[in-house]
Coordinates of C-alpha atoms in Angstrom, one line a residue:
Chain A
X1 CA -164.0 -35.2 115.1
X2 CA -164.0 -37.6 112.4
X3 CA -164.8 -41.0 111.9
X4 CA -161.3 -42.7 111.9
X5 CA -160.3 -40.2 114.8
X6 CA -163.1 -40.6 116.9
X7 CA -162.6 -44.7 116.6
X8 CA -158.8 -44.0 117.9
X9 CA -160.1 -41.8 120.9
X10 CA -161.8 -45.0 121.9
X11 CA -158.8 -47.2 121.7
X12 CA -156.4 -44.8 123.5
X13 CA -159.3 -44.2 126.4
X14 CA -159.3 -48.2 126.1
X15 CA -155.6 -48.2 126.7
X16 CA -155.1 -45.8 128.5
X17 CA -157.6 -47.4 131.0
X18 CA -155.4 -50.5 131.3
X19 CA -152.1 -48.2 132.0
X20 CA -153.7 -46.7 134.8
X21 CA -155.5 -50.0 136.3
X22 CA -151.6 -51.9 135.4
X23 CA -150.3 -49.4 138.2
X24 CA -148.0 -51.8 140.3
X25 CA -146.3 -53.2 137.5
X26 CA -142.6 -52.4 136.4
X27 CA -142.9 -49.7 133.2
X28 CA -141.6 -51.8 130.6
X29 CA -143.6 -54.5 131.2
X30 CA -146.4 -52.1 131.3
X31 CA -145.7 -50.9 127.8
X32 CA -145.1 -54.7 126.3
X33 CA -148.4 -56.0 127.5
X34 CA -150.2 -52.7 126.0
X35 CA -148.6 -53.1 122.9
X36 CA -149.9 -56.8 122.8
X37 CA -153.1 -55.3 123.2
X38 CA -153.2 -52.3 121.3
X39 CA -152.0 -55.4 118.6
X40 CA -155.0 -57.2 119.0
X41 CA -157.4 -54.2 118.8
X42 CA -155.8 -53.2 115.8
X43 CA -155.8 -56.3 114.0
X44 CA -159.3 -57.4 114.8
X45 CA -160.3 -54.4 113.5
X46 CA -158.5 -54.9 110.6
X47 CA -160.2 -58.2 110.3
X48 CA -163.5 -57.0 110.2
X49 CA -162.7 -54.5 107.1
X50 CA -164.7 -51.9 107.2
X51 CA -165.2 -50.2 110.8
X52 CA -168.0 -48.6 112.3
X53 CA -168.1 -47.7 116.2
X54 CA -170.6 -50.3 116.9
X55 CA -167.9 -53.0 115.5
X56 CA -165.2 -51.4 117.8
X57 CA -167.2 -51.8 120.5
X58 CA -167.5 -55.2 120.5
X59 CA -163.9 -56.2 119.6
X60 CA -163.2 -54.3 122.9
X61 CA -166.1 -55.8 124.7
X62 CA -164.9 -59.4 123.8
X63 CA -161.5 -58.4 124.9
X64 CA -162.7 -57.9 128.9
X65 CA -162.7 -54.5 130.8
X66 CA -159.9 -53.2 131.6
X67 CA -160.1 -53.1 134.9
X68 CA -161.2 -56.7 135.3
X69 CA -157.9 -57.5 133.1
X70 CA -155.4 -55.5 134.8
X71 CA -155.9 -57.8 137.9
X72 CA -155.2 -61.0 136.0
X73 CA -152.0 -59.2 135.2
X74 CA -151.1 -57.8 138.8
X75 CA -152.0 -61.0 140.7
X76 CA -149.7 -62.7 138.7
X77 CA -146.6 -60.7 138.9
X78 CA -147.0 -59.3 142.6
X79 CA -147.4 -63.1 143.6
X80 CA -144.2 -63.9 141.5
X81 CA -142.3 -61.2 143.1
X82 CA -143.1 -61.6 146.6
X83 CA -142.6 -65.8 146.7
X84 CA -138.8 -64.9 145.9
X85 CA -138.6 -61.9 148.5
X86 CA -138.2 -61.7 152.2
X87 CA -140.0 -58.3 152.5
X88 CA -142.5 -58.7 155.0
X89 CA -144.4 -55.9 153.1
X90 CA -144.1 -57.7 149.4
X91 CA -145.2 -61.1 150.8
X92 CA -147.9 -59.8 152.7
X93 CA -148.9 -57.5 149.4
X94 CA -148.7 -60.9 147.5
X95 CA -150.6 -62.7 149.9
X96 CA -153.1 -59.8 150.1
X97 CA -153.9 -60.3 146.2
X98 CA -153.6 -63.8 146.3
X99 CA -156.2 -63.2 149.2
X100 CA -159.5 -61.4 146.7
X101 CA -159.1 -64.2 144.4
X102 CA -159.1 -67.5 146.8
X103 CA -160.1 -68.8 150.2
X104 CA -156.7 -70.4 150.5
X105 CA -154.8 -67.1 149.9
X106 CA -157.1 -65.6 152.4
X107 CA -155.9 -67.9 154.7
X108 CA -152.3 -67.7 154.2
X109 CA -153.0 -63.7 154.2
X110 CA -154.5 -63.9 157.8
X111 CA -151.6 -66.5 158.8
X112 CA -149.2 -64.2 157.4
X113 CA -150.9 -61.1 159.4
X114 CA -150.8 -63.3 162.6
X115 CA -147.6 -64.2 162.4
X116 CA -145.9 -61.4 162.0
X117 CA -148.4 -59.4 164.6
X118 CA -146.6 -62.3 167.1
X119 CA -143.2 -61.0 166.0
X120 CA -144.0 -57.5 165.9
X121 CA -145.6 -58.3 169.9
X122 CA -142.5 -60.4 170.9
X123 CA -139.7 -58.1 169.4
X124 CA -141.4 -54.7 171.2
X125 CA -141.3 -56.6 174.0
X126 CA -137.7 -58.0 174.0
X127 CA -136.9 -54.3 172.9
X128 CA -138.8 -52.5 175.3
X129 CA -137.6 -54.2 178.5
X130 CA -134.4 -53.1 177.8
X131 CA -134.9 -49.6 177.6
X132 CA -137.8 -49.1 179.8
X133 CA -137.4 -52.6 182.3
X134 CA -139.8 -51.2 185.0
X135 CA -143.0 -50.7 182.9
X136 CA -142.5 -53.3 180.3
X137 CA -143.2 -57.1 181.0
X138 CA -145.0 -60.3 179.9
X139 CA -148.0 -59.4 182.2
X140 CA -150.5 -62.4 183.7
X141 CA -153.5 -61.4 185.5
X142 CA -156.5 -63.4 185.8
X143 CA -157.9 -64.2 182.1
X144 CA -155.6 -61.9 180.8
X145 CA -151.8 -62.3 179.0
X146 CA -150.2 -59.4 177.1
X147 CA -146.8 -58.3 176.6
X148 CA -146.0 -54.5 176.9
X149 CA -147.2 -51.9 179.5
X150 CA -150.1 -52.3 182.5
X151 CA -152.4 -50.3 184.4
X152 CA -154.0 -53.2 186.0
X153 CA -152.9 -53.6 189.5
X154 CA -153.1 -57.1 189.8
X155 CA -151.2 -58.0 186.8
X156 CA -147.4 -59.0 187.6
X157 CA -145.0 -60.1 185.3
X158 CA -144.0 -63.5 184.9
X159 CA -140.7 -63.4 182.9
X160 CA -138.9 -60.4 184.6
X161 CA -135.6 -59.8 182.5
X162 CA -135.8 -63.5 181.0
X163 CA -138.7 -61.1 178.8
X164 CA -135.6 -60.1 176.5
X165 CA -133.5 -62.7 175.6
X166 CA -137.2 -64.8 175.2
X167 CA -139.0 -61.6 173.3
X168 CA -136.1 -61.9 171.2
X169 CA -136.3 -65.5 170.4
X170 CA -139.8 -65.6 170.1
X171 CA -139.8 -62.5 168.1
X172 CA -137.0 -63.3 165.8
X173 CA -139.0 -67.1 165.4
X174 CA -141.9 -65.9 164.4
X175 CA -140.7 -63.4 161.9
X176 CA -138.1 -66.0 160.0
X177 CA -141.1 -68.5 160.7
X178 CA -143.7 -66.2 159.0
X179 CA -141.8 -65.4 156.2
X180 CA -140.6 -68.8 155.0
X181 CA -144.3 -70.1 155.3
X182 CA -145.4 -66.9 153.1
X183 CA -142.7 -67.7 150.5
X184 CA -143.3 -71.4 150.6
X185 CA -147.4 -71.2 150.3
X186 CA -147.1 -68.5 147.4
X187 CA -144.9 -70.8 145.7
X188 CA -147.9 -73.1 145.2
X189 CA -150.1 -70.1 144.3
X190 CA -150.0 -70.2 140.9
X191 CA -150.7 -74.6 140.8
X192 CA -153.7 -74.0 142.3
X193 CA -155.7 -72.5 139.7
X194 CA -158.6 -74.6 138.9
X195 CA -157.8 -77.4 136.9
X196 CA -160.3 -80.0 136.2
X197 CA -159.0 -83.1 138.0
X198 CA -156.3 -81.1 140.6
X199 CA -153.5 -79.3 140.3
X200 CA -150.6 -80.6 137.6
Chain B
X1 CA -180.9 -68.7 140.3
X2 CA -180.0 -72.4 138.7
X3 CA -179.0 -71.1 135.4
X4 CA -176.3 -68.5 137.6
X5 CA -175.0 -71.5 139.0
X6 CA -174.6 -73.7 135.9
X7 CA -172.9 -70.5 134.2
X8 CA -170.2 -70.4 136.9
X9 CA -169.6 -74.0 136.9
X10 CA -169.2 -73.9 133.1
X11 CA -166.8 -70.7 133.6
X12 CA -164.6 -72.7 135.9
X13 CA -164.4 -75.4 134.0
X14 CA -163.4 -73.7 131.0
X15 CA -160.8 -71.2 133.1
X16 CA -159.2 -74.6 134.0
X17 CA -158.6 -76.0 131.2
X18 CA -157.4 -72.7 129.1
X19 CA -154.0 -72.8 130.1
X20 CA -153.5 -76.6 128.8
X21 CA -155.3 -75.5 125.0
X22 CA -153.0 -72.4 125.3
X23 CA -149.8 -74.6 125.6
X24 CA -151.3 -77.1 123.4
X25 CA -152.1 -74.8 120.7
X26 CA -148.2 -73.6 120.6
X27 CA -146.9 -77.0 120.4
X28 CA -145.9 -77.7 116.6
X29 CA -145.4 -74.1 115.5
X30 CA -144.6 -70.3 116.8
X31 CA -148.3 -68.6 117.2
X32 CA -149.1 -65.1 118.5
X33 CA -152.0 -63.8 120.5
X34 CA -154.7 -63.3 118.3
X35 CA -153.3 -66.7 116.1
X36 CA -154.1 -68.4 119.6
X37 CA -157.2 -67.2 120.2
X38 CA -157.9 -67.7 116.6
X39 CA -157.2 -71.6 117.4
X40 CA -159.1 -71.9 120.5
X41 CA -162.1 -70.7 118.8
X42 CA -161.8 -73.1 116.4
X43 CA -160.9 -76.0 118.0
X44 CA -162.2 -75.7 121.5
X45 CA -165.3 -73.2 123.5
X46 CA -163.1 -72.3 125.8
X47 CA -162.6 -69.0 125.9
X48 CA -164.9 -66.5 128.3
X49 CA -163.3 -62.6 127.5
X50 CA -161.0 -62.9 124.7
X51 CA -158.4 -60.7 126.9
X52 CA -157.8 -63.1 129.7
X53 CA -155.2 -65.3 127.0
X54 CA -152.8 -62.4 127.6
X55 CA -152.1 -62.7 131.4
X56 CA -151.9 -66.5 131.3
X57 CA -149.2 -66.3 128.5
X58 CA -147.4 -63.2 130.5
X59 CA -147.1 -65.7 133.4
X60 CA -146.1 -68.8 131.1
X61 CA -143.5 -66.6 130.1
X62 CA -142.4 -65.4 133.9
X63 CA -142.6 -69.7 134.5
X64 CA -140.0 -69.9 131.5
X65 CA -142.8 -72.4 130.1
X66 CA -143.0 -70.4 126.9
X67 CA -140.8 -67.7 125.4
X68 CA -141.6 -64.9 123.2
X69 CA -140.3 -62.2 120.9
X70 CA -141.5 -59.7 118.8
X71 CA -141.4 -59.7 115.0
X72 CA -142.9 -56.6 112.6
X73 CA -145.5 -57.7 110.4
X74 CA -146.7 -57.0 107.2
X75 CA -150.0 -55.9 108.9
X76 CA -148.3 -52.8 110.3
X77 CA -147.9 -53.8 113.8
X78 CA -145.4 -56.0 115.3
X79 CA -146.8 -59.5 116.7
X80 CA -145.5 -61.0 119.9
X81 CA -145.1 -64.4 118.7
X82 CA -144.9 -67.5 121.6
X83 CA -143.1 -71.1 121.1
X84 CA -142.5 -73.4 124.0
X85 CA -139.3 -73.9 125.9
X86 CA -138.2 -77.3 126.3
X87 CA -139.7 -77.0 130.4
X88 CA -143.0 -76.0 128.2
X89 CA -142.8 -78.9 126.6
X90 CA -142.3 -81.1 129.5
X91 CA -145.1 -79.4 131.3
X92 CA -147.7 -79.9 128.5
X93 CA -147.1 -83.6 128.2
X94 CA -147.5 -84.1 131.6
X95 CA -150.4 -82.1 131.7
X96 CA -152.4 -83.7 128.5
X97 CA -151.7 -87.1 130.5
X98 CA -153.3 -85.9 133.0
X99 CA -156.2 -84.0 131.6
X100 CA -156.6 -87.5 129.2
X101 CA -156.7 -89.9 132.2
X102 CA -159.3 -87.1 134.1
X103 CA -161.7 -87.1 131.2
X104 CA -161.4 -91.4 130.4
X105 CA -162.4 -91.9 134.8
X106 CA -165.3 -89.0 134.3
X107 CA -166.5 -90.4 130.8
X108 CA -166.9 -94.0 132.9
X109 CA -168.7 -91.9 135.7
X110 CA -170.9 -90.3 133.3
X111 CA -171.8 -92.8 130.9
X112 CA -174.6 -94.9 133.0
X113 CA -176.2 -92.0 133.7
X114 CA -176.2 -90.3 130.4
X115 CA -177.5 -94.0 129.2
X116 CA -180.6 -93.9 131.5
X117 CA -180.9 -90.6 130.1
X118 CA -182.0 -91.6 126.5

């Protein structure tokens, strides 16, 4: 392999790094932001005239890894995406990555998990009365609540059929509930980066 | 252990303020990446890994704070060059008001003590 050749191995393994760490994010925008970067590769190197490996090497180690760029990249356009959806999964996703980079997306991950868990709880509930009304019901037994099917003898259920139009309520509460305060935080998610002297 | 923690402090302080020198950097004239970085490096110690200007300009652009396009260069390679929208504009001011005001309250915070320091 020769010299020029084995220089452009190392920037397609660079970039082809990055296309595989960029994953999640729509194709053309994929191939835009590596073309940015194949751009910059190519012009520092042009910069620094004549180019030997060792030179390469640190124009890409200035640039960042690849895989601690890609993120930068993701965080910001999964969090965009989800704070205009109302896909559960998307916000939740959003949330999720919002999560590994703060303590406050953590928290709005684990509300966002609670939340719709409730839902999920209430809904089955609502749902399963109705089909199976005998087993199902909102079950109270000393120190113990849960919603669903028991085996404890000395459980009985405190709703009866008011479990349905209430599951449903509840449920259907929760879920709109959950989603609107998903949407609403990640709105702020990208105002909170650290800025000396608070957010703008 | 010490110098760990005054290297992250210093890293979060310059991650903060990056996204203001980006937009302030694009303010009188159309710049592209490198042109930026090229800026920053001259005017300001604020940049960590050269890369992480390209995601913060991919989200100014998703914010429709700056816009961008593409023009072939004499180099070989097309630049993606960056100007602000009038929102960017808007944005910037109010956050080099900001940032101004920030720095004037911590300069009077600081200066006693760096006085008893010499």
């Amino acid at each position: 392999m020769s010299h020029p050749e084995r220089l452009q191995t190392r920037i397609d393994a660079y970039l082809m790094q990055l296309r595989r760490s960029l994953g999640e994010l729509p194709p053309e925008e994929v191939a835009d932001i590596l073309r940015e970067i194949r751009g910059h590769i190519l012009e520092r190197a042009d910069a620094a005239g004549d180019m030997s490996e060792e030179r390469l090497v640190a124009i890409l180690q200035a640039l960042g890894r690849p895989e601690d760029l890609a993120p930068l990249y993701q965080a910001e356009a999964l969090v965009a995406r989800a704070r205009t959806s109302y896909s559960p999964t998307l916000l939740l996703r959003g949330a999720l990555r919002w999560a590994m980079l703060s303590v406050r997306g953590f928290a709005i991950f684990l509300t966002g998990l609670v939340g719709y868990g409730i839902a999920l709880g209430f809904l089955a509930g609502g749902f399963g009365k109705m089909i199976a009304p005998h087993d199902v019901g909102a079950w109270v037994s000393p120190g113990s609540f849960s919603i669903g099917t028991t085996n404890n003898p000395y459980a009985h259920d405190v709703l009866g059929w008011w479990l349905v139009p209430v599951g449903l309520a509840v449920g259907a509460s929760a879920l709109v509930g959950t989603t609107w305060v998903l949407r609403w935080s990640l709105g702020f998610a990208h105002l909170r980066r650290p800025m000396p002297g608070g957010s703008v | 252990m010490a110098q760990d923690a005054d290297d992250n402090w210093e890293r979060q302080v310059r991650k903060g303020w990056l996204e203001l020198a980006i937009l302030a950097s694009i303010w009188s004239e159309r710049l592209y990446g490198l042109d930026i970085l090229r800026r920053l490096e001259a005017d300001s110690d604020l940049i960590v890994a050269e890369g992480t200007i390209y995601p913060i300009l991919n989200r100014l652009k998703r914010d429709r704070l700056v816009e961008s396009k593409w023009v072939e260069s004499q180099a070989g390679h097309p630049r993606k060059y960056y100007w602000l929208t009038a929102a960017g504009r808007r944005r910037t001011i109010a956050m080099a008001r900001h940032a101004a005001g920030f720095l004037t309250r911590i300069q009077e915070l600081l200066a006693p003590l760096l006085a008893e320091e010499e």
